[in-house]
PDB file of C-alpha atoms in Angstrom:
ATOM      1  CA  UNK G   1       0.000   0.000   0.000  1.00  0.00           C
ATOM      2  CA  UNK G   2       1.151   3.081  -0.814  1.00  0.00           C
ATOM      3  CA  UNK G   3      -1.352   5.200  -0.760  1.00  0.00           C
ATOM      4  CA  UNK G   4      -2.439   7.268   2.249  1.00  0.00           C
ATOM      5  CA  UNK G   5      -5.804   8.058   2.981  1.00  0.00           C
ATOM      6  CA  UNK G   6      -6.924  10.971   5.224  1.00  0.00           C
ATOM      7  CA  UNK G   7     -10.263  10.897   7.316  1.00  0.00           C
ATOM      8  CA  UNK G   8     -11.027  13.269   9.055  1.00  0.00           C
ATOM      9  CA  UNK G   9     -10.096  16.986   9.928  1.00  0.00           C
ATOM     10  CA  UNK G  10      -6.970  19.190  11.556  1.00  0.00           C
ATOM     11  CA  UNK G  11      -8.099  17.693  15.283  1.00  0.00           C
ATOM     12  CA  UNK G  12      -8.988  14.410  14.830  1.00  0.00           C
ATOM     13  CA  UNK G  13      -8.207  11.567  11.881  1.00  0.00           C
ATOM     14  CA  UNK G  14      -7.290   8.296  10.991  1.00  0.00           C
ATOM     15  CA  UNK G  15      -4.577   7.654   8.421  1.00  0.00           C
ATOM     16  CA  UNK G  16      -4.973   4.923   6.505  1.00  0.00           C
ATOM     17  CA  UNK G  17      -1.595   3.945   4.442  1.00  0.00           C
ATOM     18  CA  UNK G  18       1.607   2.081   5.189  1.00  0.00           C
ATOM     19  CA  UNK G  19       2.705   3.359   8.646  1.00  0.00           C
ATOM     20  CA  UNK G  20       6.406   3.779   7.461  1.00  0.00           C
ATOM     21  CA  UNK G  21       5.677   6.007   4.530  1.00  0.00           C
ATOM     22  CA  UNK G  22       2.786   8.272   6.876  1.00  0.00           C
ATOM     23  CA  UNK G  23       5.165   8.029  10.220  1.00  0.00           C
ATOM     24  CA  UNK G  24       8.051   9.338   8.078  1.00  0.00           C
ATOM     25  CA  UNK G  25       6.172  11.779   5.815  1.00  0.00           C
ATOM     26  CA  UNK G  26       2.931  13.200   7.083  1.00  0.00           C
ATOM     27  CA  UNK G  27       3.394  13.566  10.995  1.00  0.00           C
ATOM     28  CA  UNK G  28       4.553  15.590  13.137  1.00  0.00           C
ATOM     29  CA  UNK G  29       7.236  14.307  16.219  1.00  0.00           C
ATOM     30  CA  UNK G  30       5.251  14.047  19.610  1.00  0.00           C
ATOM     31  CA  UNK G  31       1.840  15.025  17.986  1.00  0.00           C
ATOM     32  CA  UNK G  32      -0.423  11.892  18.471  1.00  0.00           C
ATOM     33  CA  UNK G  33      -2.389  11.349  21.407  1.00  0.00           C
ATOM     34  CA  UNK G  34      -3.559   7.484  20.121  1.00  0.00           C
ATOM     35  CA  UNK G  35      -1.515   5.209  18.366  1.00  0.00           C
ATOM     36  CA  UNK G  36      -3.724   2.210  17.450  1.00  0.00           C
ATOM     37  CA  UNK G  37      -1.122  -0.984  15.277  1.00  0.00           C
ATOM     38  CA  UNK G  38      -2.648  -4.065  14.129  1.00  0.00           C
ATOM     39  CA  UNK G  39       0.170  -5.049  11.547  1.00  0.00           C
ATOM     40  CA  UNK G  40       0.927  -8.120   9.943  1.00  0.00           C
ATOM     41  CA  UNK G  41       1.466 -10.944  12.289  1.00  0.00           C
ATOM     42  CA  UNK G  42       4.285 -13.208  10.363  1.00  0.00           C
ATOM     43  CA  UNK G  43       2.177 -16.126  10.508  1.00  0.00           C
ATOM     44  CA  UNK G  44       1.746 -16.968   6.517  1.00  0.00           C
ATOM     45  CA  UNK G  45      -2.468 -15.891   6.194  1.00  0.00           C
ATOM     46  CA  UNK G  46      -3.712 -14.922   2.503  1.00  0.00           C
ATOM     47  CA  UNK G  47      -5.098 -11.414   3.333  1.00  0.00           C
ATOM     48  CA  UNK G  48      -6.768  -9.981  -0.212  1.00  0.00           C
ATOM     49  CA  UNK G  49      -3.870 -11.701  -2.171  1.00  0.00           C
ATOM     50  CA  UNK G  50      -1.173 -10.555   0.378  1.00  0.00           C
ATOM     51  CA  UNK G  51       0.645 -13.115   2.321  1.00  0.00           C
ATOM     52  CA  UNK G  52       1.331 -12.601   5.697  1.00  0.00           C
ATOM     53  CA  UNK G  53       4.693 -13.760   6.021  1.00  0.00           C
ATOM     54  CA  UNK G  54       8.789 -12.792   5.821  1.00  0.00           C
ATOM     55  CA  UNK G  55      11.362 -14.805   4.932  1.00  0.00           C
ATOM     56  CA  UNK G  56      12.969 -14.695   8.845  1.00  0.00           C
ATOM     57  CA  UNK G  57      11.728 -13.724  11.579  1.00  0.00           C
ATOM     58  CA  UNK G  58      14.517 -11.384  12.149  1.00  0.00           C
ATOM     59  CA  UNK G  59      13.897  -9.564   8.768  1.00  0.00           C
ATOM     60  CA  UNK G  60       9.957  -9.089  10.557  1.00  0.00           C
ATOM     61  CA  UNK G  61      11.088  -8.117  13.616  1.00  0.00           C
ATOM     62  CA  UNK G  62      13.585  -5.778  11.753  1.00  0.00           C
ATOM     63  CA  UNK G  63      10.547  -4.481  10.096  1.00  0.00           C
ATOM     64  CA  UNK G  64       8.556  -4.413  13.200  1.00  0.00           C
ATOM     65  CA  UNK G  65      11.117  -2.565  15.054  1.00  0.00           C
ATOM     66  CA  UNK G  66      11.256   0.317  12.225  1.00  0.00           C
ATOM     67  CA  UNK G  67       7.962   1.273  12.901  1.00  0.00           C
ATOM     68  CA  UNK G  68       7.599   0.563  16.873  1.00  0.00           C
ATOM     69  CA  UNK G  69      10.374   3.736  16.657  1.00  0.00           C
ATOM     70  CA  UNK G  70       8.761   6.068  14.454  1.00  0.00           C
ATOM     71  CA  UNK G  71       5.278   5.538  16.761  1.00  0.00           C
ATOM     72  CA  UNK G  72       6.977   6.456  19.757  1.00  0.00           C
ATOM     73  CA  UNK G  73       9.001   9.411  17.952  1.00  0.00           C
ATOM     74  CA  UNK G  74       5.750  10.568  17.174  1.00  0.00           C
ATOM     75  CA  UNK G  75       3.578  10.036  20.366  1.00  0.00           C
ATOM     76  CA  UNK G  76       2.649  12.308  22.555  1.00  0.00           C
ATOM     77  CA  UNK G  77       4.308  11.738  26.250  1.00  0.00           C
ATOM     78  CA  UNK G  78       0.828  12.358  27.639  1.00  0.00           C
ATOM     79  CA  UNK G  79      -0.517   9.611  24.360  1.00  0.00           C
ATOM     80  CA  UNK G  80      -1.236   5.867  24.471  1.00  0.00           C
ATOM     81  CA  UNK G  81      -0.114   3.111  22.403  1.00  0.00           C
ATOM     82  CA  UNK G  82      -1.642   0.039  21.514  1.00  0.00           C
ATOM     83  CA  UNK G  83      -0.305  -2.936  19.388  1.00  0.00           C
ATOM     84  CA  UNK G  84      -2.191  -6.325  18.381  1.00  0.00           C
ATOM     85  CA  UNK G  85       0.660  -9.009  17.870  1.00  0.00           C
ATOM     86  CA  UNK G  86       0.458 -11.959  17.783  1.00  0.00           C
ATOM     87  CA  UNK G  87       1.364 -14.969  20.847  1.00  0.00           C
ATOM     88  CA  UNK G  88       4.337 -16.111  18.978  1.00  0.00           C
ATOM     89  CA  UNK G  89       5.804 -11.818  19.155  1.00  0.00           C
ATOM     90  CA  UNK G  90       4.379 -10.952  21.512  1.00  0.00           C
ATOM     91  CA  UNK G  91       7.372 -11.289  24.047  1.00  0.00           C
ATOM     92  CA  UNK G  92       9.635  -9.076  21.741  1.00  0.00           C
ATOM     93  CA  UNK G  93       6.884  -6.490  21.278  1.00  0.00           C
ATOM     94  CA  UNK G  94       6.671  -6.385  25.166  1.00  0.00           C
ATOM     95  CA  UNK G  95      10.636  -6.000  25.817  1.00  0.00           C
ATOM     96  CA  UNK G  96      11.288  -3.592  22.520  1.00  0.00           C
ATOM     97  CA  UNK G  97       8.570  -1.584  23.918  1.00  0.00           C
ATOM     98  CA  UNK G  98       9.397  -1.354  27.774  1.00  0.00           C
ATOM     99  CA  UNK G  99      12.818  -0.688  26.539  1.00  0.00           C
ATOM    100  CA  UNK G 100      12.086   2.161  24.094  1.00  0.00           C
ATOM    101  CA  UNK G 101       9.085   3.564  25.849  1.00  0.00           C
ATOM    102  CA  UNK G 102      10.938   4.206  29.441  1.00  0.00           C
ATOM    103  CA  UNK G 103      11.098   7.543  29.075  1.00  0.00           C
ATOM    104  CA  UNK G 104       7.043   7.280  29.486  1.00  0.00           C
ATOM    105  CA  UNK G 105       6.957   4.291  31.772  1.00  0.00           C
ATOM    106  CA  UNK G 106       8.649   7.132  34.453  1.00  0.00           C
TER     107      UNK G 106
END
């Protein structure tokens, strides 16, 4: 997807597009209040003719990492942040986050 898809106005809006290309392009650091992520979980599921699945799970955690760190560059310090995952990442969701995320676990 790399198309990004604006609903909404100036207060309050989803963004709908890749969350690399938005995260890097269209948003400002520390401006979110809600970060909602249900990405790809790396288990090998046909979604709409794309196939949920990397060749390692390193190279998906690489990629999960990527955008864990653009949300919290661009979350608020007062904002929330919520990730689906699934039970097989969950664990390295948990520790990349608590790691990253300490400055608002204070």
């Amino acid at each position: 997807m790399n198309r990004i898809e604006i609903i909404g106005n100036t207060e309050h809006k989803i963004i709908h597009s890749d969350a690399i290309i938005a995260l890097n392009d269209k948003i400002a650091d520390e401006s979110i209040d809600l970060i909602f992520a249900d990405p790809p979980y790396n288990i090998g599921k046909n979604f709409a003719g794309c196939k949920d699945k990397w060749e390692t799970d390193d190279a998906y955690l690489e990629w999960c990492y990527e955008w864990l760190n653009l949300c919290i560059k661009k979350l608020k310090p007062s904002g929330a942040f919520y990730v689906m995952t699934s039970t097989q990442f969950m664990p390295y969701f948990d520790i990349f986050c608590r790691k990253n995320l300490q400055y608002y676990l204070d």
